[in-house]
Structures are given as structure tokens and as C-alpha cells.
Amino acid sequence: MGRVRDSATYLAEHMHRAPVLLIPCLKGREDESAVGGVSFWASLFPAVWSFCLALRSRGLGSCWTTLHLLDNGEHKVADVLGIPYDEYSQGGLLPIAYTQGIDFRPAKRLPAESVTHWNGW
């Protein structure tokens, strides 16, 4: 998992260089229940994923991160950008820029069969 960690560290150290930083928001605050939380975010994830695919088709790249939410970051960002914190939830941060090269490859991950369970745990 070293490559994934290295990539995340690089992103954190260089994110300020991206010409666009997009923060997808949802109206409302997340319900405290587990089901409410999942339901709350269910519409945002596919919309942002589709947005990322549209960016890629236009030669742009992005990376969905939640780094800015650490250490009460959502409050801080809401204050700086004027996002009404009590009314909207930030669902992440996407640095957006033109890509350098086209030799993209998946990050190294654990094999799916080691983390997937079928018809039981």
C-alpha cells in the first residue's frame, strides 16, 4: 500500500497548485443514524463520479479527497468560502487540472477476493 500512501502524501503537498478546487455540497446535514448517513450521501457519490468521468473525457483529471475535512476543516472551509455550514454539508474536495501524459494505471490494491464476501462473511 506504499504507492497509495505516497500518492496521498503527494496530493496533500501539491494540491494548492491545482487551478480548480471543487467542493461538492449537499443541502442539509447528515443524519446521525447509520442508515441516514448512507442515504444522505447516496445521491452525491454517483453525481461526482459522473462529473469525474466527464472531466476525463475532456483531458482533465481529478481526485476525490476528504483531506480538507480533517481537524474541523469543514467549519474552516465553510467560513473562508461563505458556505452556510448549518445548511450544507461538504462531500469532499476535487482538485481539477489538465493531466500530464496518458499512461494512467490503477493504484496497487489488495486482491478483490481477499476483501469480498459472497452469500456470507
Short mmCIF file of N, CA and C in Angstrom, two decimals:
data_model
loop_
_atom_site.label_atom_id
_atom_site.label_comp_id
_atom_site.label_asym_id
_atom_site.label_seq_id
_atom_site.Cartn_x
_atom_site.Cartn_y
_atom_site.Cartn_z
N MET A 1 0.81 -1.20 0.00
CA MET A 1 0.00 0.00 0.00
C MET A 1 0.86 1.27 0.00
N GLY A 2 2.16 1.11 -0.15
CA GLY A 2 3.06 2.25 -0.14
C GLY A 2 2.77 3.25 -1.24
N ARG A 3 2.44 2.75 -2.44
CA ARG A 3 2.15 3.66 -3.55
C ARG A 3 0.92 4.51 -3.28
N VAL A 4 -0.09 3.91 -2.67
CA VAL A 4 -1.31 4.66 -2.35
C VAL A 4 -0.98 5.75 -1.34
N ARG A 5 -0.23 5.40 -0.30
CA ARG A 5 0.15 6.39 0.71
C ARG A 5 1.02 7.49 0.10
N ASP A 6 1.98 7.10 -0.73
CA ASP A 6 2.84 8.09 -1.39
C ASP A 6 2.02 9.03 -2.26
N SER A 7 1.05 8.48 -2.96
CA SER A 7 0.19 9.29 -3.83
C SER A 7 -0.64 10.27 -3.00
N ALA A 8 -1.17 9.82 -1.87
CA ALA A 8 -1.97 10.69 -1.00
C ALA A 8 -1.10 11.80 -0.41
N THR A 9 0.12 11.47 -0.03
CA THR A 9 1.04 12.48 0.50
C THR A 9 1.37 13.51 -0.56
N TYR A 10 1.64 13.04 -1.77
CA TYR A 10 1.95 13.96 -2.87
C TYR A 10 0.76 14.90 -3.11
N LEU A 11 -0.44 14.34 -3.11
CA LEU A 11 -1.63 15.17 -3.32
C LEU A 11 -1.74 16.24 -2.25
N ALA A 12 -1.56 15.87 -0.99
CA ALA A 12 -1.67 16.83 0.10
C ALA A 12 -0.64 17.95 -0.03
N GLU A 13 0.56 17.60 -0.48
CA GLU A 13 1.64 18.59 -0.58
C GLU A 13 1.53 19.48 -1.82
N HIS A 14 0.81 19.04 -2.86
CA HIS A 14 0.77 19.78 -4.11
C HIS A 14 -0.63 20.25 -4.52
N MET A 15 -1.63 19.97 -3.72
CA MET A 15 -3.00 20.30 -4.11
C MET A 15 -3.18 21.79 -4.38
N HIS A 16 -2.46 22.62 -3.69
CA HIS A 16 -2.59 24.07 -3.87
C HIS A 16 -2.23 24.51 -5.30
N ARG A 17 -1.56 23.65 -6.05
CA ARG A 17 -1.16 24.01 -7.42
C ARG A 17 -2.27 23.77 -8.44
N ALA A 18 -3.31 23.06 -8.06
CA ALA A 18 -4.41 22.79 -8.99
C ALA A 18 -5.15 24.09 -9.29
N PRO A 19 -5.46 24.34 -10.56
CA PRO A 19 -6.14 25.59 -10.91
C PRO A 19 -7.58 25.65 -10.43
N VAL A 20 -8.20 24.50 -10.19
CA VAL A 20 -9.59 24.47 -9.73
C VAL A 20 -9.70 23.50 -8.57
N LEU A 21 -10.36 23.92 -7.51
CA LEU A 21 -10.69 23.05 -6.39
C LEU A 21 -12.20 23.08 -6.24
N LEU A 22 -12.84 21.96 -6.47
CA LEU A 22 -14.30 21.87 -6.42
C LEU A 22 -14.71 21.18 -5.13
N ILE A 23 -15.67 21.76 -4.43
CA ILE A 23 -16.21 21.14 -3.22
C ILE A 23 -17.68 20.82 -3.47
N PRO A 24 -18.00 19.54 -3.70
CA PRO A 24 -19.40 19.18 -3.88
C PRO A 24 -20.13 19.26 -2.54
N CYS A 25 -21.30 19.87 -2.54
CA CYS A 25 -22.07 20.05 -1.31
C CYS A 25 -23.47 19.49 -1.46
N LEU A 26 -24.03 19.09 -0.34
CA LEU A 26 -25.42 18.65 -0.27
C LEU A 26 -26.17 19.53 0.69
N LYS A 27 -27.40 19.88 0.33
CA LYS A 27 -28.23 20.67 1.23
C LYS A 27 -28.62 19.81 2.42
N GLY A 28 -28.40 20.32 3.61
CA GLY A 28 -28.73 19.61 4.83
C GLY A 28 -27.49 19.10 5.54
N ARG A 29 -27.73 18.52 6.70
CA ARG A 29 -26.66 17.92 7.50
C ARG A 29 -26.96 16.43 7.61
N GLU A 30 -25.94 15.64 7.68
CA GLU A 30 -26.08 14.19 7.74
C GLU A 30 -26.83 13.75 9.00
N ASP A 31 -27.76 12.82 8.82
CA ASP A 31 -28.48 12.20 9.93
C ASP A 31 -27.48 11.40 10.76
N GLU A 32 -27.66 11.37 12.06
CA GLU A 32 -26.74 10.66 12.95
C GLU A 32 -26.81 9.14 12.79
N SER A 33 -27.93 8.61 12.32
CA SER A 33 -28.06 7.16 12.19
C SER A 33 -27.23 6.65 11.02
N ALA A 34 -26.82 5.41 11.10
CA ALA A 34 -26.01 4.82 10.02
C ALA A 34 -26.78 4.81 8.71
N VAL A 35 -28.05 4.42 8.76
CA VAL A 35 -28.86 4.38 7.54
C VAL A 35 -29.06 5.78 6.99
N GLY A 36 -29.32 6.73 7.87
CA GLY A 36 -29.50 8.11 7.43
C GLY A 36 -28.25 8.66 6.77
N GLY A 37 -27.08 8.31 7.31
CA GLY A 37 -25.83 8.78 6.73
C GLY A 37 -25.60 8.22 5.34
N VAL A 38 -25.84 6.94 5.19
CA VAL A 38 -25.67 6.31 3.87
C VAL A 38 -26.64 6.91 2.87
N SER A 39 -27.89 7.06 3.28
CA SER A 39 -28.90 7.62 2.38
C SER A 39 -28.58 9.06 2.00
N PHE A 40 -28.06 9.81 2.97
CA PHE A 40 -27.76 11.21 2.72
C PHE A 40 -26.74 11.37 1.59
N TRP A 41 -25.69 10.56 1.61
CA TRP A 41 -24.62 10.69 0.64
C TRP A 41 -24.88 9.94 -0.66
N ALA A 42 -25.91 9.13 -0.70
CA ALA A 42 -26.16 8.25 -1.85
C ALA A 42 -26.35 8.99 -3.17
N SER A 43 -26.88 10.19 -3.15
CA SER A 43 -27.07 10.93 -4.41
C SER A 43 -25.81 11.68 -4.84
N LEU A 44 -24.97 12.03 -3.88
CA LEU A 44 -23.77 12.79 -4.22
C LEU A 44 -22.71 11.93 -4.90
N PHE A 45 -22.48 10.74 -4.42
CA PHE A 45 -21.40 9.90 -4.95
C PHE A 45 -21.53 9.62 -6.44
N PRO A 46 -22.68 9.17 -6.94
CA PRO A 46 -22.76 8.92 -8.39
C PRO A 46 -22.66 10.21 -9.21
N ALA A 47 -23.16 11.31 -8.68
CA ALA A 47 -23.08 12.57 -9.42
C ALA A 47 -21.62 13.02 -9.56
N VAL A 48 -20.86 12.93 -8.49
CA VAL A 48 -19.45 13.34 -8.54
C VAL A 48 -18.66 12.37 -9.42
N TRP A 49 -18.95 11.08 -9.33
CA TRP A 49 -18.26 10.10 -10.16
C TRP A 49 -18.51 10.39 -11.64
N SER A 50 -19.75 10.70 -12.00
CA SER A 50 -20.07 11.05 -13.39
C SER A 50 -19.34 12.32 -13.81
N PHE A 51 -19.26 13.28 -12.90
CA PHE A 51 -18.53 14.51 -13.18
C PHE A 51 -17.06 14.21 -13.46
N CYS A 52 -16.46 13.33 -12.66
CA CYS A 52 -15.06 12.94 -12.87
C CYS A 52 -14.86 12.27 -14.22
N LEU A 53 -15.79 11.42 -14.62
CA LEU A 53 -15.70 10.77 -15.94
C LEU A 53 -15.81 11.81 -17.05
N ALA A 54 -16.69 12.79 -16.88
CA ALA A 54 -16.83 13.85 -17.88
C ALA A 54 -15.53 14.67 -17.97
N LEU A 55 -14.91 14.95 -16.84
CA LEU A 55 -13.62 15.65 -16.86
C LEU A 55 -12.59 14.87 -17.65
N ARG A 56 -12.51 13.58 -17.37
CA ARG A 56 -11.52 12.72 -18.03
C ARG A 56 -11.71 12.70 -19.54
N SER A 57 -12.97 12.71 -19.98
CA SER A 57 -13.24 12.69 -21.42
C SER A 57 -12.81 13.98 -22.10
N ARG A 58 -12.54 15.00 -21.31
CA ARG A 58 -12.11 16.30 -21.83
C ARG A 58 -10.64 16.58 -21.55
N GLY A 59 -9.89 15.55 -21.16
CA GLY A 59 -8.46 15.72 -20.92
C GLY A 59 -8.12 16.28 -19.56
N LEU A 60 -9.09 16.34 -18.67
CA LEU A 60 -8.86 16.85 -17.32
C LEU A 60 -8.83 15.69 -16.34
N GLY A 61 -8.13 15.87 -15.26
CA GLY A 61 -8.06 14.85 -14.23
C GLY A 61 -8.52 15.41 -12.90
N SER A 62 -8.93 14.52 -12.04
CA SER A 62 -9.36 14.92 -10.71
C SER A 62 -9.10 13.77 -9.75
N CYS A 63 -9.22 14.06 -8.49
CA CYS A 63 -9.04 13.06 -7.46
C CYS A 63 -9.94 13.44 -6.31
N TRP A 64 -10.82 12.55 -5.93
CA TRP A 64 -11.74 12.82 -4.83
C TRP A 64 -11.01 12.62 -3.52
N THR A 65 -10.96 13.64 -2.71
CA THR A 65 -10.29 13.55 -1.42
C THR A 65 -11.16 14.20 -0.34
N THR A 66 -10.89 13.84 0.88
CA THR A 66 -11.57 14.46 2.02
C THR A 66 -10.54 15.08 2.98
N LEU A 67 -9.35 15.33 2.48
CA LEU A 67 -8.28 15.87 3.33
C LEU A 67 -8.69 17.15 4.04
N HIS A 68 -9.44 18.00 3.36
CA HIS A 68 -9.78 19.29 3.96
C HIS A 68 -10.79 19.16 5.10
N LEU A 69 -11.40 17.99 5.26
CA LEU A 69 -12.39 17.80 6.33
C LEU A 69 -11.75 17.43 7.67
N LEU A 70 -10.45 17.10 7.66
CA LEU A 70 -9.76 16.73 8.90
C LEU A 70 -9.63 17.93 9.83
N ASP A 71 -9.56 17.68 11.11
CA ASP A 71 -9.34 18.73 12.12
C ASP A 71 -10.33 19.88 12.00
N ASN A 72 -11.62 19.55 11.95
CA ASN A 72 -12.67 20.57 11.89
C ASN A 72 -12.57 21.41 10.62
N GLY A 73 -11.98 20.83 9.58
CA GLY A 73 -11.78 21.56 8.34
C GLY A 73 -13.05 22.01 7.65
N GLU A 74 -14.13 21.25 7.82
CA GLU A 74 -15.38 21.66 7.16
C GLU A 74 -15.84 23.02 7.67
N HIS A 75 -15.73 23.25 8.96
CA HIS A 75 -16.08 24.56 9.52
C HIS A 75 -15.17 25.65 8.96
N LYS A 76 -13.87 25.38 8.94
CA LYS A 76 -12.91 26.38 8.47
C LYS A 76 -13.15 26.74 7.01
N VAL A 77 -13.35 25.73 6.17
CA VAL A 77 -13.58 25.98 4.74
C VAL A 77 -14.91 26.71 4.54
N ALA A 78 -15.93 26.32 5.30
CA ALA A 78 -17.22 26.99 5.20
C ALA A 78 -17.07 28.48 5.53
N ASP A 79 -16.30 28.79 6.55
CA ASP A 79 -16.08 30.19 6.92
C ASP A 79 -15.36 30.95 5.81
N VAL A 80 -14.30 30.37 5.27
CA VAL A 80 -13.50 31.04 4.24
C VAL A 80 -14.32 31.26 2.96
N LEU A 81 -15.09 30.26 2.56
CA LEU A 81 -15.82 30.33 1.29
C LEU A 81 -17.25 30.85 1.43
N GLY A 82 -17.70 31.07 2.64
CA GLY A 82 -19.06 31.55 2.84
C GLY A 82 -20.13 30.48 2.63
N ILE A 83 -19.76 29.22 2.79
CA ILE A 83 -20.74 28.13 2.68
C ILE A 83 -21.52 28.10 3.99
N PRO A 84 -22.85 28.19 3.94
CA PRO A 84 -23.63 28.14 5.19
C PRO A 84 -23.54 26.75 5.83
N TYR A 85 -22.70 26.61 6.83
CA TYR A 85 -22.39 25.31 7.44
C TYR A 85 -23.64 24.60 7.95
N ASP A 86 -24.55 25.32 8.57
CA ASP A 86 -25.75 24.69 9.14
C ASP A 86 -26.71 24.19 8.07
N GLU A 87 -26.56 24.67 6.84
CA GLU A 87 -27.49 24.31 5.77
C GLU A 87 -26.91 23.35 4.74
N TYR A 88 -25.58 23.30 4.60
CA TYR A 88 -24.95 22.47 3.56
C TYR A 88 -23.80 21.65 4.13
N SER A 89 -23.67 20.44 3.63
CA SER A 89 -22.57 19.54 4.01
C SER A 89 -21.60 19.42 2.85
N GLN A 90 -20.32 19.49 3.14
CA GLN A 90 -19.28 19.32 2.12
C GLN A 90 -18.98 17.83 1.96
N GLY A 91 -19.03 17.36 0.73
CA GLY A 91 -18.85 15.94 0.47
C GLY A 91 -17.46 15.56 0.02
N GLY A 92 -16.54 16.47 0.05
CA GLY A 92 -15.18 16.17 -0.38
C GLY A 92 -14.56 17.37 -1.05
N LEU A 93 -13.47 17.12 -1.73
CA LEU A 93 -12.73 18.16 -2.44
C LEU A 93 -12.11 17.50 -3.67
N LEU A 94 -12.28 18.14 -4.81
CA LEU A 94 -11.71 17.62 -6.05
C LEU A 94 -10.77 18.65 -6.67
N PRO A 95 -9.46 18.44 -6.58
CA PRO A 95 -8.55 19.28 -7.35
C PRO A 95 -8.70 18.88 -8.83
N ILE A 96 -8.78 19.87 -9.70
CA ILE A 96 -9.02 19.60 -11.13
C ILE A 96 -7.96 20.32 -11.95
N ALA A 97 -7.38 19.60 -12.91
CA ALA A 97 -6.36 20.18 -13.78
C ALA A 97 -6.23 19.33 -15.04
N TYR A 98 -5.56 19.87 -16.04
CA TYR A 98 -5.22 19.06 -17.21
C TYR A 98 -4.19 18.03 -16.78
N THR A 99 -4.29 16.85 -17.32
CA THR A 99 -3.38 15.78 -16.95
C THR A 99 -2.05 15.92 -17.69
N GLN A 100 -1.03 15.31 -17.13
CA GLN A 100 0.28 15.26 -17.77
C GLN A 100 0.49 13.83 -18.25
N GLY A 101 0.42 13.62 -19.53
CA GLY A 101 0.58 12.28 -20.08
C GLY A 101 -0.71 11.49 -20.06
N ILE A 102 -0.63 10.27 -20.59
CA ILE A 102 -1.81 9.42 -20.66
C ILE A 102 -1.52 8.00 -20.16
N ASP A 103 -0.43 7.83 -19.46
CA ASP A 103 -0.05 6.49 -19.00
C ASP A 103 -0.61 6.19 -17.61
N PHE A 104 -1.92 6.32 -17.48
CA PHE A 104 -2.57 6.08 -16.19
C PHE A 104 -2.65 4.58 -15.92
N ARG A 105 -2.53 4.23 -14.67
CA ARG A 105 -2.67 2.84 -14.28
C ARG A 105 -3.29 2.81 -12.88
N PRO A 106 -3.98 1.73 -12.57
CA PRO A 106 -4.63 1.65 -11.26
C PRO A 106 -3.60 1.62 -10.13
N ALA A 107 -3.98 2.17 -9.01
CA ALA A 107 -3.14 2.06 -7.82
C ALA A 107 -3.15 0.61 -7.35
N LYS A 108 -2.07 0.19 -6.74
CA LYS A 108 -1.99 -1.19 -6.26
C LYS A 108 -2.97 -1.35 -5.10
N ARG A 109 -3.81 -2.35 -5.20
CA ARG A 109 -4.81 -2.63 -4.18
C ARG A 109 -4.73 -4.10 -3.79
N LEU A 110 -5.35 -4.42 -2.67
CA LEU A 110 -5.47 -5.82 -2.28
C LEU A 110 -6.33 -6.54 -3.31
N PRO A 111 -6.09 -7.81 -3.56
CA PRO A 111 -6.93 -8.56 -4.50
C PRO A 111 -8.39 -8.54 -4.04
N ALA A 112 -9.31 -8.37 -4.98
CA ALA A 112 -10.73 -8.29 -4.65
C ALA A 112 -11.20 -9.49 -3.84
N GLU A 113 -10.70 -10.67 -4.18
CA GLU A 113 -11.16 -11.87 -3.46
C GLU A 113 -10.72 -11.88 -2.00
N SER A 114 -9.76 -11.06 -1.63
CA SER A 114 -9.33 -11.02 -0.23
C SER A 114 -10.19 -10.08 0.61
N VAL A 115 -11.01 -9.26 -0.03
CA VAL A 115 -11.86 -8.32 0.71
C VAL A 115 -13.33 -8.44 0.33
N THR A 116 -13.67 -9.41 -0.51
CA THR A 116 -15.05 -9.60 -0.96
C THR A 116 -15.62 -10.87 -0.36
N HIS A 117 -16.84 -10.79 0.11
CA HIS A 117 -17.52 -11.96 0.67
C HIS A 117 -18.80 -12.18 -0.12
N TRP A 118 -19.15 -13.45 -0.35
CA TRP A 118 -20.30 -13.79 -1.18
C TRP A 118 -21.24 -14.68 -0.38
N ASN A 119 -22.49 -14.25 -0.25
CA ASN A 119 -23.52 -15.02 0.47
C ASN A 119 -23.15 -15.32 1.92
N GLY A 120 -22.36 -14.49 2.51
CA GLY A 120 -21.98 -14.65 3.91
C GLY A 120 -20.59 -14.09 4.15
N TRP A 121 -20.25 -13.96 5.41
CA TRP A 121 -18.96 -13.35 5.75
C TRP A 121 -17.87 -14.37 5.77
#
